PDB file of C-alpha atoms and ligand atoms in Angstrom:
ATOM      1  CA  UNK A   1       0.000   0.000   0.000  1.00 77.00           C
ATOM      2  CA  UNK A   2       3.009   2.395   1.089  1.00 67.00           C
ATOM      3  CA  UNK A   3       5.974   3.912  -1.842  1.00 64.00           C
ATOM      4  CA  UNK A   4       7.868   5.844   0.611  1.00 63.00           C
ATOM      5  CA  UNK A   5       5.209   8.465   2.107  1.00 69.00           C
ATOM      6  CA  UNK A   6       3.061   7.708  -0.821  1.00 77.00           C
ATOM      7  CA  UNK A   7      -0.242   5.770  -0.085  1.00 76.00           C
ATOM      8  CA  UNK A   8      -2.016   4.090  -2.626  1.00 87.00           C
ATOM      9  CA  UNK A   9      -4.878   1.757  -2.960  1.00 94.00           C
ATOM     10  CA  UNK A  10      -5.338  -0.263  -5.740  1.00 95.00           C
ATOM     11  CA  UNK A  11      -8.801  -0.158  -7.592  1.00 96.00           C
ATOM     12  CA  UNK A  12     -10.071  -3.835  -6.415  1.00 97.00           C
ATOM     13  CA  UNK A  13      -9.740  -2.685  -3.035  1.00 97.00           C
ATOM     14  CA  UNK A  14     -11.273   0.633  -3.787  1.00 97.00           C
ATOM     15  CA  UNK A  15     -14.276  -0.495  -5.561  1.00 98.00           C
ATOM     16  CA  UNK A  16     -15.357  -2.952  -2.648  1.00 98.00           C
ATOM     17  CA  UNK A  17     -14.714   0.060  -0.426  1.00 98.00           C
ATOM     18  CA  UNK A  18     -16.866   1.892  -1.811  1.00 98.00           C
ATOM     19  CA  UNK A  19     -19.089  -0.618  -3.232  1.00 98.00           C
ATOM     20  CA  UNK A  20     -19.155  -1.363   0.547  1.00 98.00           C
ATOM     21  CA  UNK A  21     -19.972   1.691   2.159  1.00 98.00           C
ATOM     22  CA  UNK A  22     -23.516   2.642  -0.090  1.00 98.00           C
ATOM     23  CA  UNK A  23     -23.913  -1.528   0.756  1.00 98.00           C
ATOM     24  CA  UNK A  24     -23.545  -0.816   4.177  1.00 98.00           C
ATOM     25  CA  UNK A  25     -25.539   2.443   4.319  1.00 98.00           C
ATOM     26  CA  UNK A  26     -28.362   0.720   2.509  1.00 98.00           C
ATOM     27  CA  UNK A  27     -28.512  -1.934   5.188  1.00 98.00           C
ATOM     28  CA  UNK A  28     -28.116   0.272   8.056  1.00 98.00           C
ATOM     29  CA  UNK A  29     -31.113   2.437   6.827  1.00 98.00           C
ATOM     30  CA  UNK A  30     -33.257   0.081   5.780  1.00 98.00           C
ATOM     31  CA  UNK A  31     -32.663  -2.248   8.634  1.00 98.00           C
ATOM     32  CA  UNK A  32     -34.061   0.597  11.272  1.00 97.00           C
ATOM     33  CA  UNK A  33     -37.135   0.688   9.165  1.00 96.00           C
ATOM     34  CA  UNK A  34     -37.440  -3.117   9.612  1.00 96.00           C
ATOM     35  CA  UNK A  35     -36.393  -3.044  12.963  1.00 96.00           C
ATOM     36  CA  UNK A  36     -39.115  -0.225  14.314  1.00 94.00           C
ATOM     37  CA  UNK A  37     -42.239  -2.529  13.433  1.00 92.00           C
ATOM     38  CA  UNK A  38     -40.620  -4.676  15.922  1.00 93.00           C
ATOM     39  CA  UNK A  39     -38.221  -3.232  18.069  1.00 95.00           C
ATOM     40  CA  UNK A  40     -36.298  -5.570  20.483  1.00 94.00           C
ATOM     41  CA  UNK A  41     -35.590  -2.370  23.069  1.00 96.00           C
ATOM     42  CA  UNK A  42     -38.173   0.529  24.142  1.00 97.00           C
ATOM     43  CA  UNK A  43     -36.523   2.778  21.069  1.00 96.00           C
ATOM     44  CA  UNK A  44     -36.872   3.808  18.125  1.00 96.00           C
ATOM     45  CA  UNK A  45     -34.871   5.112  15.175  1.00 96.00           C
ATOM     46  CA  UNK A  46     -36.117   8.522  13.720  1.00 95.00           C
ATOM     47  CA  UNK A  47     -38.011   8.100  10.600  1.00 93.00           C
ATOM     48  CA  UNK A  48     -35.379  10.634   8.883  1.00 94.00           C
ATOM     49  CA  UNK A  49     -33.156   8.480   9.587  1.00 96.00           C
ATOM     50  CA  UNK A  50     -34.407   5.153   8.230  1.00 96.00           C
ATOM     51  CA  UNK A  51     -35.211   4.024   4.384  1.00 96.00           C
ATOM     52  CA  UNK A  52     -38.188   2.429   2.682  1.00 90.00           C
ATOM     53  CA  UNK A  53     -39.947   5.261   0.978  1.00 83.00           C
ATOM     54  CA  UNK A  54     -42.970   7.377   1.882  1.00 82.00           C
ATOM     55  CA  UNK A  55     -44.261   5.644   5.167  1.00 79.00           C
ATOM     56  CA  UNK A  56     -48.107   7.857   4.854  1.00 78.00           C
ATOM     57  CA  UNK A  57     -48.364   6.676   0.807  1.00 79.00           C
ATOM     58  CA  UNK A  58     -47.320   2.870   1.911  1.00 76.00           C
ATOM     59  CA  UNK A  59     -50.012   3.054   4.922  1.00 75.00           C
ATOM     60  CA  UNK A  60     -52.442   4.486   2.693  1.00 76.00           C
ATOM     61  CA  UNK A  61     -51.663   1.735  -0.255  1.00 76.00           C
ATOM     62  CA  UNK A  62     -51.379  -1.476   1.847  1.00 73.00           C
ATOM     63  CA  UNK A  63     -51.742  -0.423   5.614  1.00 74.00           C
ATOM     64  CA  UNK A  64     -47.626  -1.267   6.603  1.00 76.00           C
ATOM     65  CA  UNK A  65     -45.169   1.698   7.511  1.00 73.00           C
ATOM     66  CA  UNK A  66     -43.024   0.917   4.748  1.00 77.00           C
ATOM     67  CA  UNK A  67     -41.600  -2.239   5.744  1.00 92.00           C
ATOM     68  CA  UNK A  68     -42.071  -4.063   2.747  1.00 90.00           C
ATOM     69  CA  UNK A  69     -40.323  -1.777   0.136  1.00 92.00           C
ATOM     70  CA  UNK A  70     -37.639  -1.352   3.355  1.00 96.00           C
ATOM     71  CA  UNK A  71     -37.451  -5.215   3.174  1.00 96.00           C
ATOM     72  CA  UNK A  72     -36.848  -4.768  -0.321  1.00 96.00           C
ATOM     73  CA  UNK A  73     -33.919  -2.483   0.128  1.00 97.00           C
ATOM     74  CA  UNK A  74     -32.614  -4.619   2.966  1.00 98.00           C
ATOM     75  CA  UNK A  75     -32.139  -7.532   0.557  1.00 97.00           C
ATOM     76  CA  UNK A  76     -30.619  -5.476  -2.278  1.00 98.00           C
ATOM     77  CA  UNK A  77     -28.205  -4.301  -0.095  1.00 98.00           C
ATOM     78  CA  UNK A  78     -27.104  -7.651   0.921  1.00 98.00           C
ATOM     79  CA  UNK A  79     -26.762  -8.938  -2.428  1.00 98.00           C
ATOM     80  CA  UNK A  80     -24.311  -5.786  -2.994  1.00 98.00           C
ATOM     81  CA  UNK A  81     -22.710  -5.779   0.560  1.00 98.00           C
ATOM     82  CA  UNK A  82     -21.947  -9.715  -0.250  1.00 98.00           C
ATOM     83  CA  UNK A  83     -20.570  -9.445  -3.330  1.00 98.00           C
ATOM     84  CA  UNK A  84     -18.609  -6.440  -1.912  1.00 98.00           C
ATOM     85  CA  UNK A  85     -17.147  -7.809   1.372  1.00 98.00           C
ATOM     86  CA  UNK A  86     -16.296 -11.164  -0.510  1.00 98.00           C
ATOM     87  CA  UNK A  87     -14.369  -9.161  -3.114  1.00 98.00           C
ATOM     88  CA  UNK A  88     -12.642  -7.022  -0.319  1.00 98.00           C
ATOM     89  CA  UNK A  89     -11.484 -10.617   1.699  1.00 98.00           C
ATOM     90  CA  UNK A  90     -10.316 -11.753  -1.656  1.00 98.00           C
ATOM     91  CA  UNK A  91      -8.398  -9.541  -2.868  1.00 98.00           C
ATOM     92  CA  UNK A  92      -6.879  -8.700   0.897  1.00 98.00           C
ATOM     93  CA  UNK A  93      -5.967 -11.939   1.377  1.00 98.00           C
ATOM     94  CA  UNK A  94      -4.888 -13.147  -2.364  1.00 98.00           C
ATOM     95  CA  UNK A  95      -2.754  -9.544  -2.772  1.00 97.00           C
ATOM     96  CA  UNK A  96      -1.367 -10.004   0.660  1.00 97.00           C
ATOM     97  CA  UNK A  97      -2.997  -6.489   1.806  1.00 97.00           C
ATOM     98  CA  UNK A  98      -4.224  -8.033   5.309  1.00 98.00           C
ATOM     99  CA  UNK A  99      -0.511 -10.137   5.797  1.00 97.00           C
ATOM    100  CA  UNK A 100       1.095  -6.560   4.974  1.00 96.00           C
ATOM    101  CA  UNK A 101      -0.899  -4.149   5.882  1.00 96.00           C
ATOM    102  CA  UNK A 102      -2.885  -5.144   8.886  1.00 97.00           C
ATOM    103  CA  UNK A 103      -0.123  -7.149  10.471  1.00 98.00           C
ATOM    104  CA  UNK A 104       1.510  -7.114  13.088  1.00 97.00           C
ATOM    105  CA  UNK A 105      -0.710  -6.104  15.777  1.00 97.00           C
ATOM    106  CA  UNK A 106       0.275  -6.391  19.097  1.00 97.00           C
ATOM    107  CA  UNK A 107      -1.550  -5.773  22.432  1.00 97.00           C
ATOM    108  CA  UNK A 108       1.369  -3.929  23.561  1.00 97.00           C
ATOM    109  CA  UNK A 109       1.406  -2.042  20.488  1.00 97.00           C
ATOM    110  CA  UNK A 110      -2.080  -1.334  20.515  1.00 97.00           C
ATOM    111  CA  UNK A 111      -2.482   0.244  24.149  1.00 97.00           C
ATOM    112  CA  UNK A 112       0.665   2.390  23.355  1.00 97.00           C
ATOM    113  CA  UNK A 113      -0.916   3.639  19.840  1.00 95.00           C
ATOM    114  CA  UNK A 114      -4.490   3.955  21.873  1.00 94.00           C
ATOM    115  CA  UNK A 115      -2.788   6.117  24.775  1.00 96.00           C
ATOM    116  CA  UNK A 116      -1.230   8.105  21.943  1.00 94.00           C
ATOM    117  CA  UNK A 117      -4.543   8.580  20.151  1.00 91.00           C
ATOM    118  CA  UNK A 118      -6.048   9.732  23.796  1.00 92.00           C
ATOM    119  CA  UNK A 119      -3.196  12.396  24.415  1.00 92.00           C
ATOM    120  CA  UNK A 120      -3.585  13.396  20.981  1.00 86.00           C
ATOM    121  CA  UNK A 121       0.098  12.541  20.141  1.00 89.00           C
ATOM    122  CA  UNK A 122      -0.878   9.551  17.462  1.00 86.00           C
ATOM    123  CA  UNK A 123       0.400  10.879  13.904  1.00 81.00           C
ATOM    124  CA  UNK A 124      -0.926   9.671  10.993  1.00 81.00           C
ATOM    125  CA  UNK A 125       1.642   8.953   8.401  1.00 80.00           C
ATOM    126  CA  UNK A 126       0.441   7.891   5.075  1.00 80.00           C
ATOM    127  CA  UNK A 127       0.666   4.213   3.814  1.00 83.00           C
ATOM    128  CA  UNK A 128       0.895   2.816   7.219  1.00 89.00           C
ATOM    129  CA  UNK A 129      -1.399   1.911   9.390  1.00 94.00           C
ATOM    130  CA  UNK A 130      -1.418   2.491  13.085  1.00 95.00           C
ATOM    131  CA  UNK A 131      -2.213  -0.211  15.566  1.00 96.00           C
ATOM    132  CA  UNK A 132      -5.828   1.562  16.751  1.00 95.00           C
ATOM    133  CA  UNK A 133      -6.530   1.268  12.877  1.00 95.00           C
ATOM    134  CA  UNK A 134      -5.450  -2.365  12.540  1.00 97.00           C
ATOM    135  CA  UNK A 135      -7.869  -3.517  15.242  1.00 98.00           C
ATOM    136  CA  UNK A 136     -10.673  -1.325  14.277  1.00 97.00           C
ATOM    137  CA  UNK A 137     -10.006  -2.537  10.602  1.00 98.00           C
ATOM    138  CA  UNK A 138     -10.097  -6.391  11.723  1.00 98.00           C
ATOM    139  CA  UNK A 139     -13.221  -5.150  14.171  1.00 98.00           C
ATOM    140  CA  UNK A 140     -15.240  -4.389  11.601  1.00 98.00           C
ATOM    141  CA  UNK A 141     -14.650  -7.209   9.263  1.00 98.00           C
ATOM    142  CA  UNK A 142     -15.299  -9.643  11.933  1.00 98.00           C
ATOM    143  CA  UNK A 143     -18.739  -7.806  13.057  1.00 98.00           C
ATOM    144  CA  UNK A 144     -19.382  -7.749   9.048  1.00 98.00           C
ATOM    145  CA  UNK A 145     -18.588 -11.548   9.105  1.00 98.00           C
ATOM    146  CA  UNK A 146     -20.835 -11.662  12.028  1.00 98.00           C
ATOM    147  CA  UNK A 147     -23.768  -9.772  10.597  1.00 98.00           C
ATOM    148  CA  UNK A 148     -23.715 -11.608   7.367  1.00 98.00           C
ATOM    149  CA  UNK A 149     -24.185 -14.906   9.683  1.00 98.00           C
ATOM    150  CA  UNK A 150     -26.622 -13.609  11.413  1.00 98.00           C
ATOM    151  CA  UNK A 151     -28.849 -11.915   9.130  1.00 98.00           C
ATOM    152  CA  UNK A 152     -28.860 -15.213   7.058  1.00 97.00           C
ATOM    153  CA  UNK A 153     -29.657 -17.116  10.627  1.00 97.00           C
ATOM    154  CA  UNK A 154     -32.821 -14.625  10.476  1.00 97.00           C
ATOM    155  CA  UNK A 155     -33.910 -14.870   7.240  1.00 96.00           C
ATOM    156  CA  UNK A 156     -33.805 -18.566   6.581  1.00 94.00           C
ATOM    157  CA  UNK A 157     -34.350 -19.500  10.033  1.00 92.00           C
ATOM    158  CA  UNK A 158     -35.495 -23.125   9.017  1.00 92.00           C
ATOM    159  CA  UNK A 159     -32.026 -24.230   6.086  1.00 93.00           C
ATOM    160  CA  UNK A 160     -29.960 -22.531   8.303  1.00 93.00           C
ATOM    161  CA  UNK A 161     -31.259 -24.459  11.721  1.00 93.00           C
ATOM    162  CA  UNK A 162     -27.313 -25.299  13.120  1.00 95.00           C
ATOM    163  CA  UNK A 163     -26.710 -21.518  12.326  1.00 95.00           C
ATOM    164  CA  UNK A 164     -29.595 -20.456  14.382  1.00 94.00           C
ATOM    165  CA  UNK A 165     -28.961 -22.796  17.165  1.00 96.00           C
ATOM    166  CA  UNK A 166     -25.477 -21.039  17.485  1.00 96.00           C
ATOM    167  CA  UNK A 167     -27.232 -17.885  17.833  1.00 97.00           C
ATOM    168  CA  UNK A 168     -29.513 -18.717  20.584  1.00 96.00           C
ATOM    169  CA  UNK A 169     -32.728 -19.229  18.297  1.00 96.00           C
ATOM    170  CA  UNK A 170     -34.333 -16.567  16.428  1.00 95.00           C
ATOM    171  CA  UNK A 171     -34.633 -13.975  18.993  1.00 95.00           C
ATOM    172  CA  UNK A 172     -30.762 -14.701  20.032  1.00 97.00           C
ATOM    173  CA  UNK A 173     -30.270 -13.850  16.566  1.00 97.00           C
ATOM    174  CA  UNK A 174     -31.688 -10.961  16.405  1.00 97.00           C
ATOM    175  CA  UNK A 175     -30.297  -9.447  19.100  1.00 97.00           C
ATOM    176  CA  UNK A 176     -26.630 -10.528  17.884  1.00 98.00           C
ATOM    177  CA  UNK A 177     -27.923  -9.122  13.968  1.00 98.00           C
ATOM    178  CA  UNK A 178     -28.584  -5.809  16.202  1.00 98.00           C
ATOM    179  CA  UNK A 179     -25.086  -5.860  18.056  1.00 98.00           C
ATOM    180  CA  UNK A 180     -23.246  -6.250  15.181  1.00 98.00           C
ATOM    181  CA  UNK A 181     -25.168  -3.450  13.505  1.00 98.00           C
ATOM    182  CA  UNK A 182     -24.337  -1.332  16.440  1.00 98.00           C
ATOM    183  CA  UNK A 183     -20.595  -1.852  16.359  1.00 98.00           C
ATOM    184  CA  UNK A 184     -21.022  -1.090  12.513  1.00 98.00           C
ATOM    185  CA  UNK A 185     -22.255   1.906  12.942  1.00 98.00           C
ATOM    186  CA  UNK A 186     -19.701   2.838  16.022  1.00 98.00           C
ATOM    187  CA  UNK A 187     -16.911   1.716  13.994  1.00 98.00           C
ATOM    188  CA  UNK A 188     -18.443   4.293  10.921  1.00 98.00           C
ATOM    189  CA  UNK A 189     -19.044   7.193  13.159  1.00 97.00           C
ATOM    190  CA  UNK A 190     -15.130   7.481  14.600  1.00 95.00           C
ATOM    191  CA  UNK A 191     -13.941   6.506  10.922  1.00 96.00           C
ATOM    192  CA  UNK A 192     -15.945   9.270   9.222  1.00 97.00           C
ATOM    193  CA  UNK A 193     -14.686  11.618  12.441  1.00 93.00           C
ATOM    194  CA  UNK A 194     -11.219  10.797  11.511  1.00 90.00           C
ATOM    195  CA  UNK A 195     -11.125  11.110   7.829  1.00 92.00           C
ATOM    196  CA  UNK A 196     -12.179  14.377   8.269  1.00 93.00           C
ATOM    197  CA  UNK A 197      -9.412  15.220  10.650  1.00 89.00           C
ATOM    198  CA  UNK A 198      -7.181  13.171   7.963  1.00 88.00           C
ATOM    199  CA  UNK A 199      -8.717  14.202   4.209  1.00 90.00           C
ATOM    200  CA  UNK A 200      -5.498  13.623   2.921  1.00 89.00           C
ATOM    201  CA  UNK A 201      -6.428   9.837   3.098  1.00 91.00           C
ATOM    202  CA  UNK A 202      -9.972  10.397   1.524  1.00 94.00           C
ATOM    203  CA  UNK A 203      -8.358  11.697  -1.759  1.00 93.00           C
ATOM    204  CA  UNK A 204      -6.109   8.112  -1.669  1.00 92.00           C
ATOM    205  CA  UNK A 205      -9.266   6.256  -1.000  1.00 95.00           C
ATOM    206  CA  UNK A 206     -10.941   8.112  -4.103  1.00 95.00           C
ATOM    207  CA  UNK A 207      -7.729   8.373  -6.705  1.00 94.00           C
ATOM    208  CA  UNK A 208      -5.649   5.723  -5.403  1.00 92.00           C
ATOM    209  CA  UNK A 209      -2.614   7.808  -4.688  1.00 85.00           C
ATOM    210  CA  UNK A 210      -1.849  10.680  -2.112  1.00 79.00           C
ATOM    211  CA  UNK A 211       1.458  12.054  -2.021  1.00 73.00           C
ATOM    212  CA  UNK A 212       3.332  12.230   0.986  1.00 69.00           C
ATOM    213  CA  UNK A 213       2.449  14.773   3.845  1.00 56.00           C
ATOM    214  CA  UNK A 214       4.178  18.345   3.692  1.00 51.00           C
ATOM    215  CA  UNK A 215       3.930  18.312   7.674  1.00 47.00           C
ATOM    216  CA  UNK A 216       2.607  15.971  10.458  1.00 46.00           C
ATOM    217  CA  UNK A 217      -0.816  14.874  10.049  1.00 47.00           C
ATOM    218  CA  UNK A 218      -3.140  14.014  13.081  1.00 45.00           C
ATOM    219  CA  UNK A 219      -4.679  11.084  14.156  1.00 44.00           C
ATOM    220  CA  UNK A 220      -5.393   8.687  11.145  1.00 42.00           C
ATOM    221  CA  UNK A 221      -8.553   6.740  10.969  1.00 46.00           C
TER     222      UNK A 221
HETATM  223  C1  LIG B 301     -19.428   5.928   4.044  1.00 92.45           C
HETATM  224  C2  LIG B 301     -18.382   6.627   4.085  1.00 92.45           C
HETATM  225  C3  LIG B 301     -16.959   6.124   4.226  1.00 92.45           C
HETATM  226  C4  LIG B 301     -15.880   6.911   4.002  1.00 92.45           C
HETATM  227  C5  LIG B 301     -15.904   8.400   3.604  1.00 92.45           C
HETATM  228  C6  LIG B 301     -14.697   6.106   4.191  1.00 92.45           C
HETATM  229  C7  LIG B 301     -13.410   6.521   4.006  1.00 92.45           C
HETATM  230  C8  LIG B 301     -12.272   5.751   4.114  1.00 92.45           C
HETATM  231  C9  LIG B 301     -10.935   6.188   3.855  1.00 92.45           C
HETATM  232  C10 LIG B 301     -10.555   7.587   3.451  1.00 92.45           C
HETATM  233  C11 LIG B 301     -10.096   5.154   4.087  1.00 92.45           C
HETATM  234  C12 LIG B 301      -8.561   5.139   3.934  1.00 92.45           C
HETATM  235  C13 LIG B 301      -7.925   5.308   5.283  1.00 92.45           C
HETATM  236  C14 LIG B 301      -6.427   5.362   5.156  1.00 92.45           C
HETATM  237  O1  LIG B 301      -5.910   4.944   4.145  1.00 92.45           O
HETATM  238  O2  LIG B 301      -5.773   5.835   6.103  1.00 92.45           O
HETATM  239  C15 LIG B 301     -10.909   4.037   4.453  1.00 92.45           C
HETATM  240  C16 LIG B 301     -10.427   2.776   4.735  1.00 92.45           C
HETATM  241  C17 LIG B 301     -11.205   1.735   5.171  1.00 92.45           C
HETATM  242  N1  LIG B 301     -12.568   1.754   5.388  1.00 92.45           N
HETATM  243 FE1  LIG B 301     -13.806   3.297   4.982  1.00 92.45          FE
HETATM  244  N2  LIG B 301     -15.071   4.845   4.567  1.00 92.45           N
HETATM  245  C18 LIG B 301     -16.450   4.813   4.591  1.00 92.45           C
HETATM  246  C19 LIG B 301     -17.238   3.727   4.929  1.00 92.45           C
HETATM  247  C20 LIG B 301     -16.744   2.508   5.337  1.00 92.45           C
HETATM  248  C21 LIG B 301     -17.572   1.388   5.705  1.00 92.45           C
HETATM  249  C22 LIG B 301     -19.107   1.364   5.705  1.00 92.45           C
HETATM  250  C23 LIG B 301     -16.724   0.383   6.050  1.00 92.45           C
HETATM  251  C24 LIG B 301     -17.056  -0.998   6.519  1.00 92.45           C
HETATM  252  C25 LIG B 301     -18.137  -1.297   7.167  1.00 92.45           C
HETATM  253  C26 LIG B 301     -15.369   0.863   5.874  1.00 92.45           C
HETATM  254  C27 LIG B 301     -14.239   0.122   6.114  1.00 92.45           C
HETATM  255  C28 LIG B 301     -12.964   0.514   5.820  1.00 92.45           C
HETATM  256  C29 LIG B 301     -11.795  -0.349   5.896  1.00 92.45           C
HETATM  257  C30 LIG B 301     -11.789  -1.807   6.346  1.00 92.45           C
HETATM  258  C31 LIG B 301     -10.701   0.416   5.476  1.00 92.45           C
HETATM  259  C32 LIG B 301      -9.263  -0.056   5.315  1.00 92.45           C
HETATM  260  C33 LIG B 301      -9.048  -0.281   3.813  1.00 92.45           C
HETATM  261  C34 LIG B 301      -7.738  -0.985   3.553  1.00 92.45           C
HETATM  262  O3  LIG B 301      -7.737  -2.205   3.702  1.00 92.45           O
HETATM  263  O4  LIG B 301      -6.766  -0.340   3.202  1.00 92.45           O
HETATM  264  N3  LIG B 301     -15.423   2.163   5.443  1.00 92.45           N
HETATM  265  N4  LIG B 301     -12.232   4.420   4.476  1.00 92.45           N
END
């Protein structure tokens, strides 16, 4: 990823970024929609905030708050969020990105980058990744790995019966489909914090090159 100071990031890994992030947004969206005909805790998420089209004209049509065309969504953004993620694991592990790039991570090295990142002493040097972004990189693939599981588990409760059982039954699987979702979107908000503290690394994630930076960045995300 790294020519001396120079970050890059080749297209595959780019387009399932990206391809990713609308995926993921899609999901998230949708998935409150879904998840406010039946919530699982006394909450729920602002209409504005949630997708599935014009809630009064879907009442009015077939008497249901939108959860059918947000159903609908849901399930086009899984198609594209699997077809994503699987080219992202692909080409991270046939390129060698995740041996390279995401390795080593240490505990040691972790609390020491993490203390840095607290004091506000953590520089962000392009092309290499700290050890807060290695873990929060490998976080949110695993809770991706784990939603994917999960949201299957849900919606073929019945082929997917071993799956389920893992999850503690429907309900258990539900709750663990709304965990992972919630780590998701925890992981997004301090990553979308940071790359605005860091836009140097938005224009690599976009072009595929940044040059290297005329003076010491912040934190990196
Ligand atoms: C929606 C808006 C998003 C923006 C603006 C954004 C922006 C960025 C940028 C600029 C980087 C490069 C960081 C660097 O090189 O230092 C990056 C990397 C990354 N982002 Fe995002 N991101 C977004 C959404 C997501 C989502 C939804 C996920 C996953 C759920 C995600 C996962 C990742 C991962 C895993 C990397 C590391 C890529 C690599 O392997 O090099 N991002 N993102």
């Amino acid at each position: 990823m790294s020519q001396k100071g120079v970050q890059t990031h080749a297209w595959p890994l780019r387009l399932a970024h990206w391809t990713m992030a609308i995926a993921v947004l899609v999901m998230i969206g949708s998935g409150w929609r879904i998840y406010n005909a039946e919530p699982i805790l006394p909450f729920r998420f602002p209409l504005f905030a949630t997708l599935g089209g014009d809630v009064e004209a879907a009442l009015a049509r077939h008497g249901d708050p939108g959860v059918a065309s947000a159903i609908a969504w849901h399930f086009a953004g899984m198609w594209l969020l699997g077809a994503a993620f699987g080219l992202f694991l692909l080409y991270g592990l046939l390129s060698g990105h995740f041996r390279r790039d995401y390795l080593p991570l240490t505990p040691r090295a972790f609390v020491r980058d993490f203390t840095d990142a607290l004091c506000f002493r953590l520089e962000h040097r392009l092309g290499v990744y700290n050890a807060v972004q290695k873990a929060f990189y490998w976080g949110v693939l695993l809770a991706l790995v784990v939603v994917i599981l999960s949201g299957i588990a849900i919606w073929k409760p019945v082929q997917t019966y071993p799956l389920e059982t893992l999850f503690g039954g429907f309900q258990g699987a539900r709750t663990v489909h709304f965990l992972a979702m919630t780590a998701i979107v925890g992981f997004l908000a301090v990553h979308l914090a940071l790359v605005a503290l860091v836009p140097r690394t938005l224009v690599s994630m976009i072009t595929g090159r940044s040059g290297p930076s005329p003076e010491p960045e912040g934190e990196a995300p």
